[in-house]
Coordinates of C-alpha atoms and ligand atoms in Angstrom, one line a residue:
M1 CA 0.0 0.0 0.0
K2 CA 1.3 3.5 -0.8
M3 CA 2.3 5.8 2.0
T4 CA -0.2 8.4 0.8
H5 CA -3.0 5.9 1.0
V6 CA -1.9 4.9 4.6
W7 CA -1.9 8.6 5.5
Y8 CA -5.3 9.1 3.9
Q9 CA -6.9 6.1 5.7
L10 CA -5.3 7.3 9.0
Q11 CA -6.7 10.8 8.8
H12 CA -10.2 9.6 7.8
R13 CA -10.3 6.8 10.4
T14 CA -9.2 9.2 13.1
M15 CA -11.7 11.9 12.1
A16 CA -14.5 9.2 11.9
A17 CA -13.6 7.9 15.4
I18 CA -13.6 11.4 16.9
A19 CA -16.7 12.6 15.1
S20 CA -18.8 9.4 15.7
R21 CA -18.2 9.8 19.5
A22 CA -18.9 13.5 19.4
T23 CA -22.1 13.2 17.4
G24 CA -23.2 10.2 19.6
L25 CA -22.9 12.5 22.7
W26 CA -24.7 15.3 20.8
H27 CA -27.6 12.9 19.9
F28 CA -27.9 11.9 23.5
A29 CA -27.9 15.6 24.6
M30 CA -30.5 16.5 21.9
Q31 CA -32.5 13.4 22.8
A32 CA -32.5 12.5 19.1
P33 CA -35.4 10.1 18.2
Q34 CA -35.1 6.5 17.2
P35 CA -31.3 6.2 17.8
L36 CA -29.6 3.8 15.4
R37 CA -29.0 1.1 18.0
D38 CA -29.5 -1.8 15.6
P39 CA -25.9 -3.1 14.9
S40 CA -26.8 -3.9 11.2
A41 CA -28.0 -0.3 10.7
R42 CA -24.7 1.0 12.1
E43 CA -22.6 -1.5 10.1
A44 CA -24.4 -0.3 6.9
I45 CA -23.3 3.3 7.6
H46 CA -19.7 2.2 8.3
Q47 CA -19.7 0.1 5.1
S48 CA -21.0 3.0 3.0
L49 CA -18.3 5.2 4.3
R50 CA -15.5 2.6 3.7
S51 CA -16.7 2.3 0.1
L52 CA -16.8 6.0 -0.2
F53 CA -13.2 6.4 0.9
E54 CA -12.1 3.6 -1.4
R55 CA -13.9 5.3 -4.3
D56 CA -12.1 8.5 -3.5
L57 CA -8.7 6.8 -3.8
Q58 CA -9.9 5.0 -7.0
N59 CA -10.8 8.4 -8.5
V60 CA -7.3 9.7 -7.7
E61 CA -5.8 6.6 -9.3
A62 CA -8.0 7.1 -12.4
G63 CA -6.7 10.7 -12.7
H64 CA -10.0 12.4 -12.0
Y65 CA -8.3 14.6 -9.4
P66 CA -4.9 14.8 -7.7
M67 CA -4.0 13.1 -4.4
E68 CA -3.3 16.5 -2.8
L69 CA -7.0 17.2 -3.0
A70 CA -7.9 14.0 -1.2
L71 CA -5.3 14.7 1.5
N72 CA -6.2 18.3 2.0
F73 CA -8.2 17.9 5.2
P74 CA -8.5 21.3 6.9
Y75 CA -7.8 20.4 10.5
L76 CA -6.7 23.8 11.5
E77 CA -9.6 25.6 9.9
H78 CA -12.1 23.2 11.7
A79 CA -10.2 23.4 15.0
A80 CA -10.4 27.2 14.8
A81 CA -14.2 27.0 14.3
F82 CA -14.7 24.5 17.1
P83 CA -14.9 26.9 20.1
A84 CA -17.6 29.0 18.4
A85 CA -19.6 25.8 17.7
V86 CA -19.3 24.7 21.3
A87 CA -20.4 28.2 22.5
D88 CA -23.4 27.9 20.2
S89 CA -24.5 24.5 21.5
P90 CA -26.6 25.8 24.5
R91 CA -28.7 28.0 22.2
M92 CA -29.2 24.9 19.9
L93 CA -30.3 22.8 22.8
W94 CA -32.6 25.5 24.0
K95 CA -34.2 25.7 20.6
R96 CA -34.5 22.0 20.3
F97 CA -36.3 21.6 23.6
R98 CA -38.6 24.5 22.9
D99 CA -39.3 23.1 19.4
D100 CA -38.5 26.7 18.2
F101 CA -37.6 26.4 14.6
A102 CA -39.1 29.8 13.6
G103 CA -37.0 32.2 15.7
L104 CA -34.4 34.0 13.7
P105 CA -32.1 37.0 14.3
D106 CA -34.1 40.2 14.9
D107 CA -32.0 42.3 12.6
V108 CA -33.0 40.3 9.5
D109 CA -35.7 41.5 7.1
L110 CA -37.3 38.2 6.5
S111 CA -39.7 39.5 3.8
S112 CA -37.0 39.2 1.1
F113 CA -36.7 35.4 1.6
P114 CA -38.9 32.7 0.4
H115 CA -41.2 31.2 3.1
Y116 CA -39.4 27.9 3.3
Y117 CA -36.1 29.6 4.1
R118 CA -37.4 31.6 7.1
R119 CA -36.6 29.0 9.7
T120 CA -33.8 27.0 11.2
F121 CA -32.4 23.9 9.7
H122 CA -30.4 21.3 11.7
W123 CA -31.3 23.4 14.8
Q124 CA -28.8 26.1 13.8
P125 CA -29.9 28.9 16.1
D126 CA -29.8 31.5 13.4
G127 CA -30.8 29.4 10.4
W128 CA -28.7 30.5 7.5
L129 CA -28.9 34.1 8.6
S130 CA -25.9 35.2 10.7
E131 CA -22.2 35.6 10.4
R132 CA -21.8 33.1 13.3
S133 CA -23.8 30.5 11.4
A134 CA -21.6 30.9 8.3
R135 CA -18.4 30.7 10.5
I136 CA -19.2 27.3 12.0
Y137 CA -21.1 25.6 9.2
D138 CA -18.2 23.8 7.4
M139 CA -16.9 22.4 10.6
E140 CA -20.3 21.2 11.7
V141 CA -21.1 19.5 8.4
E142 CA -17.7 17.8 8.4
F143 CA -18.4 16.5 11.9
L144 CA -22.0 15.5 11.1
F145 CA -20.7 13.3 8.2
W146 CA -17.8 11.9 10.3
G147 CA -15.2 13.6 8.0
A148 CA -16.8 12.5 4.8
A149 CA -18.5 15.8 3.6
D150 CA -15.7 16.9 1.4
V151 CA -15.2 13.4 0.1
M152 CA -18.9 13.2 -0.9
R153 CA -18.6 16.7 -2.6
R154 CA -15.6 15.4 -4.6
M155 CA -17.7 12.6 -6.1
T156 CA -19.1 15.2 -8.5
L157 CA -15.6 16.1 -9.9
P158 CA -15.3 13.2 -12.4
A159 CA -18.4 14.7 -14.2
L160 CA -16.6 18.0 -14.5
G161 CA -13.5 16.5 -16.0
E162 CA -14.7 17.2 -19.6
L163 CA -14.1 20.9 -18.8
K164 CA -10.3 20.4 -18.4
A165 CA -9.9 20.6 -22.2
K166 CA -12.2 23.7 -22.6
E167 CA -10.5 27.0 -22.9
R168 CA -12.2 29.2 -20.3
P169 CA -15.2 27.2 -19.1
R170 CA -17.9 29.0 -17.0
V171 CA -19.0 27.0 -14.0
L172 CA -21.9 27.9 -11.6
D173 CA -22.3 26.6 -8.0
V174 CA -26.0 26.8 -7.1
A175 CA -26.3 27.4 -3.4
C176 CA -22.6 27.6 -2.9
G177 CA -22.8 28.3 0.9
T178 CA -19.4 29.4 2.2
G179 CA -17.7 28.6 -1.2
R180 CA -16.0 25.5 0.0
F181 CA -16.8 23.4 -3.1
L182 CA -15.9 26.3 -5.4
S183 CA -12.5 26.3 -3.9
T184 CA -12.2 22.6 -4.8
I185 CA -13.4 23.2 -8.3
H186 CA -10.8 25.9 -8.7
A187 CA -8.1 23.4 -7.6
L188 CA -9.3 21.0 -10.4
L189 CA -10.0 23.6 -13.0
P190 CA -7.8 26.6 -12.3
H191 CA -8.6 28.1 -15.8
A192 CA -12.4 28.1 -15.2
R193 CA -14.4 31.3 -14.5
L194 CA -16.3 30.5 -11.4
Y195 CA -19.6 31.8 -10.1
G196 CA -21.6 31.0 -7.0
V197 CA -25.1 31.9 -5.9
D198 CA -26.6 31.6 -2.4
L199 CA -29.6 33.2 -0.6
S200 CA -27.6 33.9 2.5
P201 CA -25.7 37.2 2.5
H202 CA -23.6 35.9 5.5
Y203 CA -22.6 32.7 3.7
I204 CA -21.7 34.7 0.5
S205 CA -19.5 37.1 2.7
R206 CA -17.8 34.1 4.0
A207 CA -17.4 32.7 0.5
R208 CA -15.8 36.0 -0.6
E209 CA -13.1 35.5 2.2
N210 CA -12.6 31.8 1.5
L211 CA -12.1 32.4 -2.3
R212 CA -9.8 35.4 -2.1
H213 CA -7.0 33.3 -3.4
V214 CA -8.6 32.7 -6.8
P215 CA -6.9 34.9 -9.4
G216 CA -9.5 37.1 -11.1
G217 CA -12.0 36.4 -8.3
V218 CA -15.2 34.5 -8.3
G219 CA -18.5 35.9 -9.2
L220 CA -20.6 35.7 -6.0
L221 CA -24.3 36.7 -5.9
V222 CA -26.8 36.8 -3.1
E223 CA -29.8 35.5 -5.0
N224 CA -32.6 33.0 -5.0
A225 CA -31.6 30.0 -7.2
E226 CA -35.3 29.8 -8.2
A227 CA -34.9 33.0 -10.2
L228 CA -31.3 33.5 -11.3
P229 CA -30.4 37.0 -12.6
L230 CA -28.0 35.3 -15.1
E231 CA -28.1 35.1 -18.9
A232 CA -29.7 32.1 -20.6
S233 CA -27.2 29.6 -22.0
S234 CA -24.2 31.3 -20.4
F235 CA -22.6 28.4 -18.4
D236 CA -20.7 25.3 -19.5
A237 CA -21.6 23.4 -16.3
A238 CA -23.5 23.9 -13.1
V239 CA -23.2 22.0 -9.8
S240 CA -25.3 22.0 -6.6
V241 CA -24.3 20.3 -3.4
F242 CA -26.6 19.5 -0.4
L243 CA -29.3 22.0 -1.6
F244 CA -32.3 19.9 -2.9
H245 CA -33.2 18.2 0.4
E246 CA -33.7 21.6 1.9
L247 CA -36.3 22.7 -0.6
P248 CA -40.0 22.0 -0.9
H249 CA -41.2 20.2 -4.1
D250 CA -42.0 23.2 -6.3
A251 CA -38.8 25.1 -5.4
R252 CA -36.8 22.0 -6.4
R253 CA -38.4 22.1 -9.8
N254 CA -37.9 25.9 -10.1
V255 CA -34.2 25.6 -9.3
M256 CA -33.7 22.7 -11.9
R257 CA -35.5 24.8 -14.6
E258 CA -33.2 27.8 -13.8
A259 CA -30.2 25.6 -14.0
W260 CA -31.5 24.3 -17.4
R261 CA -32.0 27.9 -18.6
V262 CA -28.6 29.2 -17.7
L263 CA -26.7 26.2 -19.1
A264 CA -25.5 26.2 -22.7
P265 CA -26.9 23.4 -24.8
G266 CA -24.7 20.3 -24.0
G267 CA -23.8 21.7 -20.5
R268 CA -23.9 19.4 -17.5
F269 CA -25.8 19.9 -14.3
V270 CA -24.3 17.8 -11.5
I271 CA -26.2 17.4 -8.2
C272 CA -24.8 15.9 -5.0
D273 CA -27.3 15.4 -2.3
S274 CA -28.6 13.0 0.3
L275 CA -29.6 9.4 -0.6
Q276 CA -33.2 9.1 -1.5
R277 CA -35.6 6.4 -0.3
A278 CA -35.0 3.8 -3.0
D279 CA -31.2 4.3 -2.8
A280 CA -31.2 4.0 1.0
Q281 CA -33.4 0.9 0.8
A282 CA -31.0 -0.8 -1.6
L283 CA -28.0 0.0 0.6
G284 CA -29.5 -1.1 3.9
L285 CA -29.6 2.6 5.0
R286 CA -33.3 3.0 5.3
D287 CA -33.3 3.4 9.1
F288 CA -30.7 6.1 8.8
S289 CA -32.5 8.0 6.1
E290 CA -35.7 8.0 8.1
W291 CA -34.0 8.9 11.3
F292 CA -31.9 11.7 10.0
P293 CA -34.5 14.4 9.2
A294 CA -36.1 13.9 12.7
A295 CA -32.8 14.0 14.5
Y296 CA -31.5 17.0 12.6
H297 CA -34.6 18.9 12.0
E298 CA -34.8 18.8 8.2
P299 CA -38.3 20.0 7.4
Y300 CA -38.4 19.1 3.7
Y301 CA -36.4 16.0 3.8
K302 CA -39.3 13.5 3.9
G303 CA -40.7 14.9 0.7
Y304 CA -37.2 14.9 -0.8
L305 CA -36.7 11.2 0.0
G306 CA -39.5 10.2 -2.4
D307 CA -39.0 12.8 -5.0
D308 CA -36.5 11.0 -7.3
L309 CA -33.9 13.6 -8.5
A310 CA -33.3 11.9 -11.8
A311 CA -37.0 11.8 -12.6
A312 CA -37.4 15.4 -11.6
L313 CA -34.4 16.5 -13.8
G314 CA -36.0 14.6 -16.7
E315 CA -39.3 16.5 -16.1
C316 CA -37.3 19.7 -16.3
G317 CA -35.8 19.0 -19.8
F318 CA -32.5 17.3 -18.8
A319 CA -31.1 14.1 -20.2
V320 CA -30.0 12.1 -17.2
E321 CA -26.7 10.4 -17.7
S322 CA -26.0 8.7 -14.4
S323 CA -27.1 8.4 -10.8
S324 CA -24.7 6.8 -8.3
C325 CA -24.5 6.5 -4.5
H326 CA -21.5 7.5 -2.5
G327 CA -21.5 7.2 1.3
V328 CA -24.8 8.7 2.5
S329 CA -25.1 10.8 -0.7
K330 CA -25.9 10.4 -4.3
V331 CA -24.6 12.2 -7.4
V332 CA -26.9 12.7 -10.4
V333 CA -25.4 13.8 -13.7
A334 CA -27.7 15.4 -16.3
R335 CA -27.1 17.2 -19.5
K336 CA -29.0 20.0 -21.3
P337 CA -29.6 18.4 -24.7
L338 CA -27.8 20.0 -27.7
T339 CA -31.1 20.4 -29.3
A340 CA -32.8 21.6 -26.2
A341 CA -36.5 22.3 -25.9
R342 CA -38.0 22.9 -22.6
A343 CA -40.1 20.0 -21.3
Ligands
LIG1 C1 -26.8 22.6 3.3 S1 -26.2 24.1 2.7 C2 -25.2 23.6 1.3 C3 -24.1 24.6 1.0 C4 -23.0 24.1 0.1 N1 -23.4 23.9 -1.2 C5 -22.2 23.0 0.7 O1 -21.7 22.1 -0.1 O2 -22.0 22.9 1.9 C6 -27.6 24.7 1.8 C7 -27.4 26.1 1.2 O3 -28.5 26.4 0.4 C8 -28.7 27.8 0.5 N2 -30.1 27.9 -0.1 C9 -31.3 27.4 0.4 N3 -32.3 27.8 -0.4 C10 -31.8 28.5 -1.4 C11 -32.3 29.2 -2.6 N4 -33.6 29.1 -2.9 N5 -31.5 29.9 -3.4 C12 -30.1 30.0 -3.1 N6 -29.6 29.4 -2.0 C13 -30.4 28.6 -1.2 C14 -28.6 28.1 1.9 O4 -28.4 29.5 2.2 C15 -27.3 27.2 2.3 O5 -26.1 28.0 2.1

């Protein structure tokens, strides 16, 4: 086994061991419902993560992305965010025990946001609407997924490989959050012109800081992905990571139609999001996927579980090329047909 592979496995196993204990304590404190006590349900999660890490290394071997990307685990960044997350936890617990998912910071004008957005997700005390929320988000997601969040995001990269040969491809990240995945795309496609859209002004501010190193900058917009102020047919590819499970049914369709509109004919839309019901069932992860939305307060997740992404993309005019499962996520790759006509 190569030394880089040993180092890779060591860092992921260490992170998984720390994060599984920390999240176990957190579930206990939050009194999360239906804990996954069944050993076969837990083994299914461990197996899905082992397969994910193997796939990550296979992608490196296949030349989809360099090993540096797979080894680039931001310990220091996450360690720096840890104290703020711990300081936030009493507010989270307070919200959870009061079932208060509507209270948001007083200084925010909620009227400019869609109704489904005016609430907390995952018991984050401020929802998506504070600087503090944006500061601790990446670390919390990485812990929640036991160190596999970036790995799951990377599973979209092979589908963007065709842009390596294109002169100055334009790539859009729909709901880019703090810009974490845009930074990864920049590492893979340094010649690409990158854009990101997110509804949270605080997350976009954070993205601006995180993407300062990109020469020429990244076009970042605070906008609703359901109505993008971007020209039709102006992007070579679009990606979206961990957005669709947080949207109600109609918003999911609106975002897909907007992605279709702004893509040039032949452009790909690559979605990475949670497993859906049929995927989870096939992988023995059904208990996990039913437990997750209740434990983490994901109000639209139940609807998402049964709303097959590939079928929805087909409804919105895309030609679906593949759908594959990775860890507790799936990647769906769809293309706007060259002779595109809206469905
Ligand atoms: C779970 S986070 C995912 C962020 C990022 N893509 C990642 O990989 O971590 C969901 C993001 O979707 C954004 N969002 C939710 N609804 C949106 C909408 N209608 N338009 C744009 N962004 C939206 C939120 O502000 C948040 O940053």
